[in-house]
């Protein structure tokens, strides 16, 4: 658990992060959003003390992060940035092994972790391990950057616009990979982005920052249904609000008794995907199945459209 307690950062007397308090639950994904200059990056860099706070405290599982030497703290917290930040003179395997090497892991343990991570990120170890960063595509470089951040098995992973430099198709795959990896390792992730679609896709909770303050912090559905300020409402986008609701709600939640013909949709897919399937196939209903393939009923076009109605 990360407790951010009345944290403030001032430069020349000006607060760029202003009295922020929030609790980040373990094994969740928290996304920090806001406009440029709102204090997002400064906030997460105070967690691993790349930026020192002016006031307030940050506790990791109850331990004040100022009580831990900075170098030791940063070895315990993964950090991935836009553009990956790989060492160009080191191979992929050597890049991933950086922090385990600093921590004194044995070669056998390090090699096993490198192989495990490359396999998880769908990069064949014997093929990609000996390569250098310039021999990889942008998407592959980003995956290696995240793998390096996870190599020492940190409980916390900080990510600052990690997918901002990727094209939309590669970015979508990288986001999908991140969710799978987060579930695999049960890592607590704090991610900064300016992309609201990315925030709604990835987040268990979203923190909206404006002028150094967190103006709303809660689950995505809460932000959509009850934006706390006009700024939050603008950031979400009034026209997009119905589709935001559908993108974060699961098809299984809209299932009703009955049968339908055609290709089914799984319960854990979004209602937005169900709507797209219905429209493109020209059907009024489609079957819903569980993750194990058991029938759960059907979802109808009429029910989905009602759920997309403007929040009251």
PDB file of N, CA, C and O in Angstrom, residues 54-94:
ATOM      1  N   UNK A  54       8.778  18.705  -0.433  1.00  0.00           N
ATOM      2  CA  UNK A  54       8.995  19.859   0.433  1.00  0.00           C
ATOM      3  C   UNK A  54       8.290  19.666   1.772  1.00  0.00           C
ATOM      4  O   UNK A  54       8.825  19.996   2.833  1.00  0.00           O
ATOM      5  N   UNK A  55       7.070  19.125   1.708  1.00  0.00           N
ATOM      6  CA  UNK A  55       6.294  18.861   2.920  1.00  0.00           C
ATOM      7  C   UNK A  55       5.526  17.556   2.731  1.00  0.00           C
ATOM      8  O   UNK A  55       5.319  17.093   1.610  1.00  0.00           O
ATOM      9  N   UNK A  56       5.075  16.994   3.854  1.00  0.00           N
ATOM     10  CA  UNK A  56       4.254  15.792   3.804  1.00  0.00           C
ATOM     11  C   UNK A  56       5.093  14.520   3.853  1.00  0.00           C
ATOM     12  O   UNK A  56       6.319  14.564   4.003  1.00  0.00           O
ATOM     13  N   UNK A  57       4.425  13.387   3.718  1.00  0.00           N
ATOM     14  CA  UNK A  57       5.104  12.098   3.819  1.00  0.00           C
ATOM     15  C   UNK A  57       4.490  11.107   2.835  1.00  0.00           C
ATOM     16  O   UNK A  57       3.320  11.206   2.472  1.00  0.00           O
ATOM     17  N   UNK A  58       5.326  10.146   2.410  1.00  0.00           N
ATOM     18  CA  UNK A  58       4.867   9.025   1.584  1.00  0.00           C
ATOM     19  C   UNK A  58       5.332   7.751   2.278  1.00  0.00           C
ATOM     20  O   UNK A  58       6.516   7.591   2.595  1.00  0.00           O
ATOM     21  N   UNK A  59       4.375   6.852   2.531  1.00  0.00           N
ATOM     22  CA  UNK A  59       4.686   5.604   3.221  1.00  0.00           C
ATOM     23  C   UNK A  59       4.387   4.417   2.309  1.00  0.00           C
ATOM     24  O   UNK A  59       3.342   4.380   1.646  1.00  0.00           O
ATOM     25  N   UNK A  60       5.318   3.468   2.294  1.00  0.00           N
ATOM     26  CA  UNK A  60       5.171   2.231   1.544  1.00  0.00           C
ATOM     27  C   UNK A  60       4.973   1.111   2.550  1.00  0.00           C
ATOM     28  O   UNK A  60       5.888   0.815   3.332  1.00  0.00           O
ATOM     29  N   UNK A  61       3.788   0.524   2.556  1.00  0.00           N
ATOM     30  CA  UNK A  61       3.442  -0.477   3.568  1.00  0.00           C
ATOM     31  C   UNK A  61       3.783   0.022   4.966  1.00  0.00           C
ATOM     32  O   UNK A  61       4.333  -0.710   5.798  1.00  0.00           O
ATOM     33  N   UNK A  62       3.470   1.285   5.230  1.00  0.00           N
ATOM     34  CA  UNK A  62       3.660   1.873   6.554  1.00  0.00           C
ATOM     35  C   UNK A  62       5.035   2.442   6.819  1.00  0.00           C
ATOM     36  O   UNK A  62       5.254   3.088   7.857  1.00  0.00           O
ATOM     37  N   UNK A  63       5.995   2.240   5.903  1.00  0.00           N
ATOM     38  CA  UNK A  63       7.374   2.705   6.099  1.00  0.00           C
ATOM     39  C   UNK A  63       7.593   4.006   5.339  1.00  0.00           C
ATOM     40  O   UNK A  63       7.379   4.077   4.131  1.00  0.00           O
ATOM     41  N   UNK A  64       8.015   5.031   6.056  1.00  0.00           N
ATOM     42  CA  UNK A  64       8.274   6.332   5.438  1.00  0.00           C
ATOM     43  C   UNK A  64       9.393   6.182   4.414  1.00  0.00           C
ATOM     44  O   UNK A  64      10.478   5.674   4.745  1.00  0.00           O
ATOM     45  N   UNK A  65       9.151   6.633   3.188  1.00  0.00           N
ATOM     46  CA  UNK A  65      10.174   6.426   2.154  1.00  0.00           C
ATOM     47  C   UNK A  65      11.445   7.240   2.420  1.00  0.00           C
ATOM     48  O   UNK A  65      12.503   6.935   1.870  1.00  0.00           O
ATOM     49  N   UNK A  66      11.372   8.247   3.293  1.00  0.00           N
ATOM     50  CA  UNK A  66      12.571   9.025   3.626  1.00  0.00           C
ATOM     51  C   UNK A  66      13.499   8.265   4.575  1.00  0.00           C
ATOM     52  O   UNK A  66      14.658   8.663   4.755  1.00  0.00           O
ATOM     53  N   UNK A  67      12.974   7.179   5.169  1.00  0.00           N
ATOM     54  CA  UNK A  67      13.809   6.391   6.076  1.00  0.00           C
ATOM     55  C   UNK A  67      14.663   5.374   5.333  1.00  0.00           C
ATOM     56  O   UNK A  67      15.496   4.698   5.946  1.00  0.00           O
ATOM     57  N   UNK A  68      14.466   5.272   4.021  1.00  0.00           N
ATOM     58  CA  UNK A  68      15.196   4.307   3.190  1.00  0.00           C
ATOM     59  C   UNK A  68      16.190   5.076   2.329  1.00  0.00           C
ATOM     60  O   UNK A  68      15.815   6.058   1.684  1.00  0.00           O
ATOM     61  N   UNK A  69      17.453   4.691   2.285  1.00  0.00           N
ATOM     62  CA  UNK A  69      18.398   5.370   1.392  1.00  0.00           C
ATOM     63  C   UNK A  69      17.865   5.399  -0.045  1.00  0.00           C
ATOM     64  O   UNK A  69      17.288   4.411  -0.518  1.00  0.00           O
ATOM     65  N   UNK A  70      18.052   6.540  -0.713  1.00  0.00           N
ATOM     66  CA  UNK A  70      17.467   6.724  -2.033  1.00  0.00           C
ATOM     67  C   UNK A  70      17.819   5.632  -3.025  1.00  0.00           C
ATOM     68  O   UNK A  70      16.951   5.126  -3.749  1.00  0.00           O
ATOM     69  N   UNK A  71      19.099   5.242  -3.064  1.00  0.00           N
ATOM     70  CA  UNK A  71      19.515   4.227  -4.035  1.00  0.00           C
ATOM     71  C   UNK A  71      18.845   2.894  -3.748  1.00  0.00           C
ATOM     72  O   UNK A  71      18.472   2.156  -4.659  1.00  0.00           O
ATOM     73  N   UNK A  72      18.679   2.586  -2.445  1.00  0.00           N
ATOM     74  CA  UNK A  72      18.043   1.325  -2.072  1.00  0.00           C
ATOM     75  C   UNK A  72      16.551   1.355  -2.402  1.00  0.00           C
ATOM     76  O   UNK A  72      15.991   0.380  -2.906  1.00  0.00           O
ATOM     77  N   UNK A  73      15.916   2.498  -2.137  1.00  0.00           N
ATOM     78  CA  UNK A  73      14.490   2.663  -2.442  1.00  0.00           C
ATOM     79  C   UNK A  73      14.236   2.448  -3.934  1.00  0.00           C
ATOM     80  O   UNK A  73      13.300   1.753  -4.336  1.00  0.00           O
ATOM     81  N   UNK A  74      15.086   3.043  -4.768  1.00  0.00           N
ATOM     82  CA  UNK A  74      14.871   2.966  -6.227  1.00  0.00           C
ATOM     83  C   UNK A  74      15.159   1.581  -6.780  1.00  0.00           C
ATOM     84  O   UNK A  74      14.668   1.235  -7.847  1.00  0.00           O
ATOM     85  N   UNK A  75      15.950   0.784  -6.076  1.00  0.00           N
ATOM     86  CA  UNK A  75      16.139  -0.604  -6.494  1.00  0.00           C
ATOM     87  C   UNK A  75      14.925  -1.465  -6.152  1.00  0.00           C
ATOM     88  O   UNK A  75      14.730  -2.524  -6.737  1.00  0.00           O
ATOM     89  N   UNK A  76      14.129  -0.992  -5.196  1.00  0.00           N
ATOM     90  CA  UNK A  76      12.942  -1.731  -4.771  1.00  0.00           C
ATOM     91  C   UNK A  76      11.685  -1.333  -5.542  1.00  0.00           C
ATOM     92  O   UNK A  76      10.652  -1.997  -5.432  1.00  0.00           O
ATOM     93  N   UNK A  77      11.770  -0.237  -6.292  1.00  0.00           N
ATOM     94  CA  UNK A  77      10.610   0.269  -7.024  1.00  0.00           C
ATOM     95  C   UNK A  77      10.958   0.297  -8.514  1.00  0.00           C
ATOM     96  O   UNK A  77      11.915   0.953  -8.924  1.00  0.00           O
ATOM     97  N   UNK A  78      10.173  -0.413  -9.332  1.00  0.00           N
ATOM     98  CA  UNK A  78      10.399  -0.369 -10.772  1.00  0.00           C
ATOM     99  C   UNK A  78      10.015   0.988 -11.344  1.00  0.00           C
ATOM    100  O   UNK A  78       9.121   1.665 -10.831  1.00  0.00           O
ATOM    101  N   UNK A  79      10.715   1.387 -12.416  1.00  0.00           N
ATOM    102  CA  UNK A  79      10.451   2.697 -13.022  1.00  0.00           C
ATOM    103  C   UNK A  79      10.600   2.575 -14.527  1.00  0.00           C
ATOM    104  O   UNK A  79      11.658   2.192 -15.033  1.00  0.00           O
ATOM    105  N   UNK A  80       9.529   2.862 -15.247  1.00  0.00           N
ATOM    106  CA  UNK A  80       9.546   2.789 -16.712  1.00  0.00           C
ATOM    107  C   UNK A  80       9.070   4.119 -17.258  1.00  0.00           C
ATOM    108  O   UNK A  80       8.085   4.685 -16.777  1.00  0.00           O
ATOM    109  N   UNK A  81       9.781   4.612 -18.269  1.00  0.00           N
ATOM    110  CA  UNK A  81       9.488   5.941 -18.805  1.00  0.00           C
ATOM    111  C   UNK A  81       9.210   5.861 -20.312  1.00  0.00           C
ATOM    112  O   UNK A  81       9.471   4.847 -20.955  1.00  0.00           O
ATOM    113  N   UNK A  82       8.664   6.954 -20.836  1.00  0.00           N
ATOM    114  CA  UNK A  82       8.448   7.045 -22.277  1.00  0.00           C
ATOM    115  C   UNK A  82       9.799   6.951 -22.986  1.00  0.00           C
ATOM    116  O   UNK A  82      10.780   7.543 -22.556  1.00  0.00           O
ATOM    117  N   UNK A  83       9.820   6.172 -24.071  1.00  0.00           N
ATOM    118  CA  UNK A  83      11.069   6.040 -24.803  1.00  0.00           C
ATOM    119  C   UNK A  83      11.995   4.989 -24.214  1.00  0.00           C
ATOM    120  O   UNK A  83      13.141   4.874 -24.627  1.00  0.00           O
ATOM    121  N   UNK A  84      11.515   4.260 -23.208  1.00  0.00           N
ATOM    122  CA  UNK A  84      12.151   3.056 -22.635  1.00  0.00           C
ATOM    123  C   UNK A  84      13.430   3.296 -21.853  1.00  0.00           C
ATOM    124  O   UNK A  84      13.708   2.631 -20.873  1.00  0.00           O
ATOM    125  N   UNK A  85      14.350   4.198 -22.290  1.00  0.00           N
ATOM    126  CA  UNK A  85      15.564   4.498 -21.534  1.00  0.00           C
ATOM    127  C   UNK A  85      16.541   3.354 -21.424  1.00  0.00           C
ATOM    128  O   UNK A  85      17.271   3.241 -20.429  1.00  0.00           O
ATOM    129  N   UNK A  86      16.612   2.488 -22.424  1.00  0.00           N
ATOM    130  CA  UNK A  86      17.542   1.357 -22.374  1.00  0.00           C
ATOM    131  C   UNK A  86      18.981   1.822 -22.571  1.00  0.00           C
ATOM    132  O   UNK A  86      19.247   2.818 -23.255  1.00  0.00           O
ATOM    133  N   UNK A  87      19.923   1.074 -21.991  1.00  0.00           N
ATOM    134  CA  UNK A  87      21.345   1.373 -22.191  1.00  0.00           C
ATOM    135  C   UNK A  87      21.748   0.866 -23.577  1.00  0.00           C
ATOM    136  O   UNK A  87      21.703  -0.350 -23.836  1.00  0.00           O
ATOM    137  N   UNK A  88      22.168   1.754 -24.484  1.00  0.00           N
ATOM    138  CA  UNK A  88      22.420   1.328 -25.865  1.00  0.00           C
ATOM    139  C   UNK A  88      23.600   0.380 -26.021  1.00  0.00           C
ATOM    140  O   UNK A  88      23.646  -0.409 -26.968  1.00  0.00           O
ATOM    141  N   UNK A  89      24.554   0.426 -25.073  1.00  0.00           N
ATOM    142  CA  UNK A  89      25.764  -0.394 -25.185  1.00  0.00           C
ATOM    143  C   UNK A  89      25.595  -1.757 -24.517  1.00  0.00           C
ATOM    144  O   UNK A  89      26.538  -2.554 -24.510  1.00  0.00           O
ATOM    145  N   UNK A  90      24.410  -2.029 -23.969  1.00  0.00           N
ATOM    146  CA  UNK A  90      24.157  -3.311 -23.330  1.00  0.00           C
ATOM    147  C   UNK A  90      23.131  -4.095 -24.131  1.00  0.00           C
ATOM    148  O   UNK A  90      22.214  -3.520 -24.717  1.00  0.00           O
ATOM    149  N   UNK A  91      23.278  -5.421 -24.125  1.00  0.00           N
ATOM    150  CA  UNK A  91      22.309  -6.261 -24.815  1.00  0.00           C
ATOM    151  C   UNK A  91      20.970  -6.212 -24.075  1.00  0.00           C
ATOM    152  O   UNK A  91      20.865  -5.719 -22.943  1.00  0.00           O
ATOM    153  N   UNK A  92      19.960  -6.769 -24.712  1.00  0.00           N
ATOM    154  CA  UNK A  92      18.643  -6.856 -24.083  1.00  0.00           C
ATOM    155  C   UNK A  92      18.741  -7.589 -22.747  1.00  0.00           C
ATOM    156  O   UNK A  92      18.229  -7.136 -21.721  1.00  0.00           O
ATOM    157  N   UNK A  93      19.412  -8.744 -22.748  1.00  0.00           N
ATOM    158  CA  UNK A  93      19.552  -9.521 -21.515  1.00  0.00           C
ATOM    159  C   UNK A  93      20.290  -8.732 -20.439  1.00  0.00           C
ATOM    160  O   UNK A  93      19.903  -8.746 -19.257  1.00  0.00           O
ATOM    161  N   UNK A  94      21.352  -8.025 -20.831  1.00  0.00           N
ATOM    162  CA  UNK A  94      22.119  -7.242 -19.864  1.00  0.00           C
ATOM    163  C   UNK A  94      21.303  -6.074 -19.321  1.00  0.00           C
ATOM    164  O   UNK A  94      21.410  -5.726 -18.140  1.00  0.00           O
TER     165      UNK A  94
END
